[in-house]
Short mmCIF file of C-alpha atoms in Angstrom, two decimals:
data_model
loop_
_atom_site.label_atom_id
_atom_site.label_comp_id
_atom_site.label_asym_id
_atom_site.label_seq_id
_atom_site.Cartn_x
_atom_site.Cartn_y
_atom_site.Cartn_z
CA UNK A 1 104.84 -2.54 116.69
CA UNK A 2 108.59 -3.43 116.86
CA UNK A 3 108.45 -1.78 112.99
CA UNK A 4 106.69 1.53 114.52
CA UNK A 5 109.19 1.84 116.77
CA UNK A 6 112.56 1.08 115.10
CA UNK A 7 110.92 4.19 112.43
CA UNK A 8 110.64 6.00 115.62
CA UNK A 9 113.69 5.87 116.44
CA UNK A 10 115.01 6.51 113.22
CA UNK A 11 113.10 9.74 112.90
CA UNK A 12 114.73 10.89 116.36
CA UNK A 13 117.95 10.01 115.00
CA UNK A 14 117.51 12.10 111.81
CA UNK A 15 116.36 14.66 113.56
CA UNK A 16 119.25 14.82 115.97
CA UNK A 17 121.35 14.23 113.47
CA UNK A 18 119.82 17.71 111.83
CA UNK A 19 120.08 19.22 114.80
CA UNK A 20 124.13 18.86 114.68
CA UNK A 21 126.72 20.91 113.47
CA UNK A 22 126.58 24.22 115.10
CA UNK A 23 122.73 23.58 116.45
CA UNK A 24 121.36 22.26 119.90
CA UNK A 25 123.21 19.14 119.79
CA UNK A 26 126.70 20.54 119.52
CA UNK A 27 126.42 23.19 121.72
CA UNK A 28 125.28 21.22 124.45
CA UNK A 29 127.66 18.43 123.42
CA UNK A 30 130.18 21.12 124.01
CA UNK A 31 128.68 22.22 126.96
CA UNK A 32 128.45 19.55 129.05
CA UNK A 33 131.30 17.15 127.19
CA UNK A 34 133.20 19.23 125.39
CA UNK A 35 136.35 19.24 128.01
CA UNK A 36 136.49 15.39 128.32
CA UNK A 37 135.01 14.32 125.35
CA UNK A 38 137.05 12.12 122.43
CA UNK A 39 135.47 14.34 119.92
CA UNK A 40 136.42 17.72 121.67
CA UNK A 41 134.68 20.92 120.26
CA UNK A 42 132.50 20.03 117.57
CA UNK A 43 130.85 23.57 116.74
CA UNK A 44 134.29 24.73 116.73
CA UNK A 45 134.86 22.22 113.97
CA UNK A 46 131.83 22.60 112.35
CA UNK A 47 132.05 26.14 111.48
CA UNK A 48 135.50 27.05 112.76
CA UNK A 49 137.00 29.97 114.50
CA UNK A 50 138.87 31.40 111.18
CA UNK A 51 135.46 34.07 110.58
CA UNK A 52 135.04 37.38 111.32
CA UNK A 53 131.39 39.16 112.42
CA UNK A 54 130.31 41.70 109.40
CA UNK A 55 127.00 43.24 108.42
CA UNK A 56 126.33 40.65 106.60
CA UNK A 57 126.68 37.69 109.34
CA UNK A 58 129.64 35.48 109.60
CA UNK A 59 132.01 35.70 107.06
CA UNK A 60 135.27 33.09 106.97
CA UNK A 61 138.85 34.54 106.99
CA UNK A 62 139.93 34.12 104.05
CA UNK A 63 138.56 31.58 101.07
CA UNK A 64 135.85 30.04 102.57
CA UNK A 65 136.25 26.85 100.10
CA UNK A 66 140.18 26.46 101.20
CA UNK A 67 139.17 25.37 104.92
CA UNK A 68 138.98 21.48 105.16
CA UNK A 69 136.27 21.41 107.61
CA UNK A 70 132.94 19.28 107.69
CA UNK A 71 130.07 20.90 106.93
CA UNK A 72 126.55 19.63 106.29
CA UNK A 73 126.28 22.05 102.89
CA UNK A 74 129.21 23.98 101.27
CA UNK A 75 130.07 27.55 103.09
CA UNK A 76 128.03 30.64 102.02
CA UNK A 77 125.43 28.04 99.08
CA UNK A 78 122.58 29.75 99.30
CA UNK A 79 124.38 33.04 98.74
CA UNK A 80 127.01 32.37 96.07
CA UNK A 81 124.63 29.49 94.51
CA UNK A 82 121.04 31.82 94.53
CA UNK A 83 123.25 34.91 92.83
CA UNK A 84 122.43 36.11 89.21
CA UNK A 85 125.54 35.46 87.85
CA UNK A 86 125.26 31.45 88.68
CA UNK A 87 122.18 31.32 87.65
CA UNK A 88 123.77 32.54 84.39
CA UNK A 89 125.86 29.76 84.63
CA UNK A 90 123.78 26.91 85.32
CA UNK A 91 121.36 28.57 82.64
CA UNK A 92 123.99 28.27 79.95
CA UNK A 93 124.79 24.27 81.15
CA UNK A 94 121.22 23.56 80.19
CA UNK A 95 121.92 25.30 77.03
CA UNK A 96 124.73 23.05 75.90
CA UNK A 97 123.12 20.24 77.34
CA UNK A 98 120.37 20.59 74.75
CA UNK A 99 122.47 21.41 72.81
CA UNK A 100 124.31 18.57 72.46
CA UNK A 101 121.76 16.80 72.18
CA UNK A 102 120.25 18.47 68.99
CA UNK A 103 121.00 16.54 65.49
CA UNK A 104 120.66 20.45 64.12
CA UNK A 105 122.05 23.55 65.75
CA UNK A 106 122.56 27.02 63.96
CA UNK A 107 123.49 30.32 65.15
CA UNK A 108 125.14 33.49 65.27
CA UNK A 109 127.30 35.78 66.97
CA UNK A 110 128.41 39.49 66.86
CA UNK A 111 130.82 41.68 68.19
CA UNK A 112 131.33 45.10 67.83
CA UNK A 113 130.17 47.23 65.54
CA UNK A 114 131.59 47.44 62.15
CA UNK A 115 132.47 50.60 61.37
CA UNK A 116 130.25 52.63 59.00
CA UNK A 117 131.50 53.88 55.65
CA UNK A 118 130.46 57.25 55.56
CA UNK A 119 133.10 57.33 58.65
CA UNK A 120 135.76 56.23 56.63
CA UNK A 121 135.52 59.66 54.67
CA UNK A 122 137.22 61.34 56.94
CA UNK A 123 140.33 59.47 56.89
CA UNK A 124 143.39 61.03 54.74
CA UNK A 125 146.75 61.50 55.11
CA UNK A 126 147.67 64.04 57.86
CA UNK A 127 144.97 64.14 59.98
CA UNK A 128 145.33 64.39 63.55
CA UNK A 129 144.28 61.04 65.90
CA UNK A 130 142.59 63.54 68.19
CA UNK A 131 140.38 63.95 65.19
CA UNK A 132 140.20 60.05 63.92
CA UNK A 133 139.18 59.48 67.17
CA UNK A 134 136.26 61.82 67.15
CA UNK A 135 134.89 60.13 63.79
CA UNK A 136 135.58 56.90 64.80
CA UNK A 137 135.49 57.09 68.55
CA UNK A 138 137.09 54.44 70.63
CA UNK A 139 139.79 51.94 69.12
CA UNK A 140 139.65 48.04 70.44
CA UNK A 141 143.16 48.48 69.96
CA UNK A 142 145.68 51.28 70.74
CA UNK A 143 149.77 50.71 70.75
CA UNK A 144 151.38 53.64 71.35
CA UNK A 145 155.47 53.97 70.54
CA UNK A 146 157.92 56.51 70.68
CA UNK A 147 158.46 55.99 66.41
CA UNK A 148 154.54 55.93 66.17
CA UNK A 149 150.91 54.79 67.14
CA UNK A 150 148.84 51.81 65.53
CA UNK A 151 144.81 51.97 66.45
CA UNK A 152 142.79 49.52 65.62
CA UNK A 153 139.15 49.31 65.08
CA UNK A 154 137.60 45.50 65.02
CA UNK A 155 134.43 43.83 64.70
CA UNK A 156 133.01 40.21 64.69
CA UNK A 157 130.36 38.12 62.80
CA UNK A 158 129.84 34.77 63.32
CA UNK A 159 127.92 32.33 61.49
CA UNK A 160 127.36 28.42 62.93
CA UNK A 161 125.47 25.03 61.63
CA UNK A 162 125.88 22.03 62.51
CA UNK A 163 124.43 18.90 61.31
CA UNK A 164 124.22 15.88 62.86
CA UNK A 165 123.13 11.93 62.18
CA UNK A 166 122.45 9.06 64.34
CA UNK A 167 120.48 7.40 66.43
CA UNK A 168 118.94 9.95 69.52
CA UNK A 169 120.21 9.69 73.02
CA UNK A 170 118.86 6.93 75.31
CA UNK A 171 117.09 5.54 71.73
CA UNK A 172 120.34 3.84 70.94
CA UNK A 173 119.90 1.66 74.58
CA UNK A 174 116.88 -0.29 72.26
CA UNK A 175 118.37 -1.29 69.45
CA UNK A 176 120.00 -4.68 69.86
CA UNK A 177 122.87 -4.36 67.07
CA UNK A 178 125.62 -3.34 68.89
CA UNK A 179 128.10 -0.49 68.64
CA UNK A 180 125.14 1.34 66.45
CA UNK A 181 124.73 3.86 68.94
CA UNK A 182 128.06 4.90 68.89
CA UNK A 183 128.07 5.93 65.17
CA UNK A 184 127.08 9.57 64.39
CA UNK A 185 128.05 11.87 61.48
CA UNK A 186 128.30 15.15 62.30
CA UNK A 187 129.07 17.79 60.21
CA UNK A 188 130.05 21.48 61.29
CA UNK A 189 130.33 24.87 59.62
CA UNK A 190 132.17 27.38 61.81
CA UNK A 191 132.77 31.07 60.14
CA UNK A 192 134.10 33.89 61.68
CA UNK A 193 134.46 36.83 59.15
CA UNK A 194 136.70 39.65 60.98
CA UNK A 195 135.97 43.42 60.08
CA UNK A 196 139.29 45.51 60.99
CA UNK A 197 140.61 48.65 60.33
CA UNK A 198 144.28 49.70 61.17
CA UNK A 199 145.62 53.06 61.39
CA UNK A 200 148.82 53.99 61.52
CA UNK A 201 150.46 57.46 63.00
CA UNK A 202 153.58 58.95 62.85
CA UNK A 203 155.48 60.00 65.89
CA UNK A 204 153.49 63.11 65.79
CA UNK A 205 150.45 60.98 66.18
CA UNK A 206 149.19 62.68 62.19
CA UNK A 207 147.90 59.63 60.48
CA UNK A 208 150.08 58.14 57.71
CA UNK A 209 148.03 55.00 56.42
CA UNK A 210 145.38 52.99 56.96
CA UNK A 211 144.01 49.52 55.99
CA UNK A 212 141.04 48.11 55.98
CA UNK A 213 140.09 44.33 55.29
CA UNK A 214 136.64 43.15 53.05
CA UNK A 215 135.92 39.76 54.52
CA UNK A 216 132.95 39.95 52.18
CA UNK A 217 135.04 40.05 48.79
CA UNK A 218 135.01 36.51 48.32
CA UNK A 219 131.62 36.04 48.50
CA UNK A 220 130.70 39.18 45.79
CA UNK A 221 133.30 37.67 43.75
CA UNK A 222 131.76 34.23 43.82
CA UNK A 223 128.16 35.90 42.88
CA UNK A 224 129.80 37.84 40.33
CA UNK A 225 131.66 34.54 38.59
CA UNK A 226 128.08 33.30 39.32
CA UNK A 227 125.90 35.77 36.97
CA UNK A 228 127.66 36.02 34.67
CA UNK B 1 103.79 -5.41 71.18
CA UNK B 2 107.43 -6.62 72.78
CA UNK B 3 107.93 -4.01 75.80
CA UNK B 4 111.76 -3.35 74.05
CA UNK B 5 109.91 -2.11 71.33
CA UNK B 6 107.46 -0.33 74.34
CA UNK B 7 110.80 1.87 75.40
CA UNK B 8 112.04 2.42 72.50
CA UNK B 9 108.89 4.49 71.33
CA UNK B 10 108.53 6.07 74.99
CA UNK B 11 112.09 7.05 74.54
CA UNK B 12 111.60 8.50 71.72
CA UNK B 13 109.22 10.53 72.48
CA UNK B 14 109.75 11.78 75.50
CA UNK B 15 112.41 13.84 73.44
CA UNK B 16 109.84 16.19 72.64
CA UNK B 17 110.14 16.95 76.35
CA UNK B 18 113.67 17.79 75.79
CA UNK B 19 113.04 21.45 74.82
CA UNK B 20 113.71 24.98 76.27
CA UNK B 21 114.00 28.57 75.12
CA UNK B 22 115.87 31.51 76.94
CA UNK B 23 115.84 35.16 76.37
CA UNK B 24 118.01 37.25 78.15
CA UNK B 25 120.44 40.23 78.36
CA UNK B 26 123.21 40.60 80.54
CA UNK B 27 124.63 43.81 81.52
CA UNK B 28 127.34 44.95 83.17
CA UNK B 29 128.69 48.48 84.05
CA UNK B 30 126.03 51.88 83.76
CA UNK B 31 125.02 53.43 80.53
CA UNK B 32 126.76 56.61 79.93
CA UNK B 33 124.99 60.39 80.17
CA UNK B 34 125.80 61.41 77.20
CA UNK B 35 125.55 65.43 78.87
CA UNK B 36 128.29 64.15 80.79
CA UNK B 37 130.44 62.91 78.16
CA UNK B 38 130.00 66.40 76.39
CA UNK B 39 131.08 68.17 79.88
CA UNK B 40 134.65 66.70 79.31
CA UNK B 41 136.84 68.77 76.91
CA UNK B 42 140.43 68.22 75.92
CA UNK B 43 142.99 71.06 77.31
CA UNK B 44 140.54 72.08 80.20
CA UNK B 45 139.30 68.84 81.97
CA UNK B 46 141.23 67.73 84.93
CA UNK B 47 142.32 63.64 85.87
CA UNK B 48 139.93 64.57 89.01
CA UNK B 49 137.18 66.30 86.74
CA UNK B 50 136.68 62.87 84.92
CA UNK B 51 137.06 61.06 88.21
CA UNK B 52 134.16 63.70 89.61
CA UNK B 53 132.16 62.66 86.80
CA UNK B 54 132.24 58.79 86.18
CA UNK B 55 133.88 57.84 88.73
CA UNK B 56 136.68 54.83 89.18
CA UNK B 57 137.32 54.11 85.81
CA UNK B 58 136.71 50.33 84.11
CA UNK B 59 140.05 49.98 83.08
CA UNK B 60 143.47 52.34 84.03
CA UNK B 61 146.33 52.03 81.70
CA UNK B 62 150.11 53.77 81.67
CA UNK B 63 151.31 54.27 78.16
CA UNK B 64 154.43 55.90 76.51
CA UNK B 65 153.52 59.19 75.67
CA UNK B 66 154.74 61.15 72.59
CA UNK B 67 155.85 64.45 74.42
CA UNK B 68 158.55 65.82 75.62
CA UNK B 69 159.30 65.07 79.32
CA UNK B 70 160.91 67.58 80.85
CA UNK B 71 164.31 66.36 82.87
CA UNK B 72 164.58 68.53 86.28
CA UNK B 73 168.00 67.67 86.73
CA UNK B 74 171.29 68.79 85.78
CA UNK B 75 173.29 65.36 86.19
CA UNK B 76 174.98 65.18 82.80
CA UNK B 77 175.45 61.76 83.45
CA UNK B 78 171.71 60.88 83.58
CA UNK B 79 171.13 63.03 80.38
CA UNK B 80 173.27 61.03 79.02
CA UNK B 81 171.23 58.12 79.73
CA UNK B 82 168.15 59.52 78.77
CA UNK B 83 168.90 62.39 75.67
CA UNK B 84 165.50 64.62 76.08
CA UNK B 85 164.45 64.38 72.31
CA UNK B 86 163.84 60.47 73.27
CA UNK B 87 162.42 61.13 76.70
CA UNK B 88 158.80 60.47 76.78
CA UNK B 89 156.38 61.24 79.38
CA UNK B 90 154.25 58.44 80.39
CA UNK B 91 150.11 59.43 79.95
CA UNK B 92 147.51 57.53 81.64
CA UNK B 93 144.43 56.58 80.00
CA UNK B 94 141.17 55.54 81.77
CA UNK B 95 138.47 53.74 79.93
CA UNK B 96 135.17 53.24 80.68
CA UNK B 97 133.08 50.63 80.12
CA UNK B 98 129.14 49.53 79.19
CA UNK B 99 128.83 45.65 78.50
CA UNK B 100 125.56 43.80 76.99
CA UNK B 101 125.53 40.73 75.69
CA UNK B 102 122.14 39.57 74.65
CA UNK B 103 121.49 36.45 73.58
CA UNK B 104 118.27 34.25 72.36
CA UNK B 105 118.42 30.17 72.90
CA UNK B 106 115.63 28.45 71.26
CA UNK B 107 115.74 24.10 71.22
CA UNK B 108 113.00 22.12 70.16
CA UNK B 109 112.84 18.59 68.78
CA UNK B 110 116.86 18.29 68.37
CA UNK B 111 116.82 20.95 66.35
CA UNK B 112 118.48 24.50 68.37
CA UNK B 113 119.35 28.05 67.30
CA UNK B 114 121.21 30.26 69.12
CA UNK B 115 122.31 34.20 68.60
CA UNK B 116 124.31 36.25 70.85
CA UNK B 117 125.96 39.78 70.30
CA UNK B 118 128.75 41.55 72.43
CA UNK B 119 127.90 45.24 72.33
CA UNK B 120 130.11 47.96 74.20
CA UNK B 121 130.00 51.76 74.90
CA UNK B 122 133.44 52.72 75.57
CA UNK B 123 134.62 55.91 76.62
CA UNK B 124 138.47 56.56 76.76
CA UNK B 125 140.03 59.38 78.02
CA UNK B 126 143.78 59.84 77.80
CA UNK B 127 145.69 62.28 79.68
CA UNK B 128 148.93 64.36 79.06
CA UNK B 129 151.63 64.85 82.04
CA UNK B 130 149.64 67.32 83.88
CA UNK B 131 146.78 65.02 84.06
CA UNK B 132 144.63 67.41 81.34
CA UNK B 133 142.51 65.50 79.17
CA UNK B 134 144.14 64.99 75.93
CA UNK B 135 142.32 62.62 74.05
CA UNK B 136 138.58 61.99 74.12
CA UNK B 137 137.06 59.44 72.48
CA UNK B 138 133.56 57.55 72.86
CA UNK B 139 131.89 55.03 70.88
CA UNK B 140 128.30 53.66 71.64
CA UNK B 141 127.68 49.94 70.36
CA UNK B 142 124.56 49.51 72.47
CA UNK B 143 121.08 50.63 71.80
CA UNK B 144 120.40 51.57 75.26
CA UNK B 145 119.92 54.99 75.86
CA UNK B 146 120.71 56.93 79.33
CA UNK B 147 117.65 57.48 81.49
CA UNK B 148 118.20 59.36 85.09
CA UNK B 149 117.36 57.69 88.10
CA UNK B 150 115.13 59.31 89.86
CA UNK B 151 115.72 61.95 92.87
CA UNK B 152 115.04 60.72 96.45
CA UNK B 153 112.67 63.27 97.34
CA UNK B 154 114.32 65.24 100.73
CA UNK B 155 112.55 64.21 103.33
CA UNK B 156 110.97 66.72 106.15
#
């Protein structure tokens, strides 16, 4: 019986204790104590006076995180936590938690297009960059000077493996030789082959030169060396 | 069987639970009309033409120009300062901007593969000192073509 109660009680506490912070509790705390008590306001405290009313509810003055107030969950969670973007973001932890854990991880990344030959024909001495820029359309790079312009044009491919040995996560808590969990070979292949183009112009903005770089000669050379 | 041994083998394979896959494209900024794009032309288009048609622009930059400023001013000591064949008129250039990044996440077994492209439709338009289009330029990265929204019908 004497358990029954004490979990009675317990439950009336919790659920007091819910009802604090700018509920029942603290209103009529403030109400009927609030002027003599030790604590003084505690909804005041509890959600503060620095907000202003907008359409969408209460909204603090300010940054909301910056106020050093007690609060039963951080200001504004469900909105900022149940947006898109942080779903994004907790999406993407998950995805280096795995993996990190995988003993195998390959992948790839692009950036850009790179530019197509047949675009390339255009280019020859003299040409105007109003009319570079209509074959080639938008530069990721423009520095204009009063001497002369330099536009560049830039694309990214990325190529990743990595390949690791050892024992698995948690696995390693098993084996009784110790330290052999902490050994793990890991090798990593990491290539990022840059595709640019640079243009430069005169102070007349007519094109004088251009460049372009063939991250890809290596590797015909190599199969070249290798048929033959 | 010893129950250390037990664990270990539970452990072991409860990594096939550790496994997930994620598909997904995020974009930011509107795809571009490109009947709007083609409405812009260089000598005729207005600063508040482009503004009319896209909008606040993604990005606003001031760059040295290459012509001519003209100096309203007859102070031969500020001509001095600044000889007119070296004064350049500042041009402002507003770019706009069409971001998707997809990206594929596959893990299964300790074994993951991953893949994820940056593609952009840019649009820059530069202006000359009267705020006329100068420069046009567009390039389109994306795959993702315009499609209109839909007219609120008027209601009665």
């Amino acid at each position: 019986m004497t358990t029954a109660r004490g979990a009675t009680l317990q439950a009336l506490v919790l659920g007091l204790a819910s009802l604090s912070g700018c509920g029942v509790l603290a209103l009529t705390h403030d109400k009927m104590l609030g002027p003599v008590s030790p604590a003084g306001r505690i909804h005041s405290v509890v959600v503060s006076n620095d907000y202003i009313v907008t359409e969408r509810g209460l909204v603090g003055v300010g940054d909301e995180r910056d106020q050093p107030l007690f609060r039963p969950i951080p200001p504004g969670f469900p909105r900022r936590y149940a947006e898109p973007a942080s779903m994004v973001k907790g999406l993407r932890g998950a995805m280096a938690f795995l993996r990190g854990l995988s003993f195998v991880v390959w992948g790839r990344t692009h950036t850009g297009r790179v530019l197509p030959e047949d675009a390339l024909t255009v280019l020859r001495k003299g040409i105007t960059a109003a009319e570079v820029l209509a074959a080639l359309g938008t530069p990721s790079l423009w520095l204009r000077r009063k001497g002369g312009s330099l536009m560049g044009y830039r694309a990214e491919v990325g190529t990743f493996l990595s390949v690791s040995l050892g024992l698995p996560p948690l696995a390693d808590q098993f084996v009784p030789i110790p330290g052999l969990g902490n050994i793990r070979i890991r090798w990593h292949y990491n290539i990022i082959k840059p595709y640019k183009t640079l243009l430069v112009f005169d102070a007349q903005e007519r094109l004088v030169a251009w460049f372009r770089n063939d991250p890809d000669a290596s590797e015909r050379r190599l199969e070249q060396e290798a048929t033959r | 069987m010893p129950p250390r041994l037990v664990l270990f083998t539970l452990s072991l394979s409860s990594l096939w639970l550790v496994h997930g896959c994620a598909i997904g494209t995020q974009r930011t900024g509107k795809v571009f009309d490109p009947a709007l794009v083609a409405r812009v032309k260089v000598g005729t288009s207005t600063k508040q033409d482009v503004l009319d048609l896209f909008g606040p622009p993604t990005r606003y930059d001031r760059i040295p120009g290459t012509g001519d400023m003209t100096l309203e001013t007859t102070d031969q000591e500020w001509r001095a300062r600044f000889p007119i064949e070296t004064a350049k008129a500042a041009e402002d250039v507003f770019t706009y901007e069409y971001r998707e990044e997809p990206e594929t996440f596959f893990s299964m077994l300790l074994f993951t593969y991953f893949s994820r492209d940056v593609l952009t439709d840019r649009l820059m338009v530069v202006f000359d000192v009267r705020d006329v289009v100068k420069y046009i330029a567009f390039v389109k990265e994306t795959d993702r073509e315009y499609e209109p929204e839909e007219e609120e019908e008027a209601g009665e």
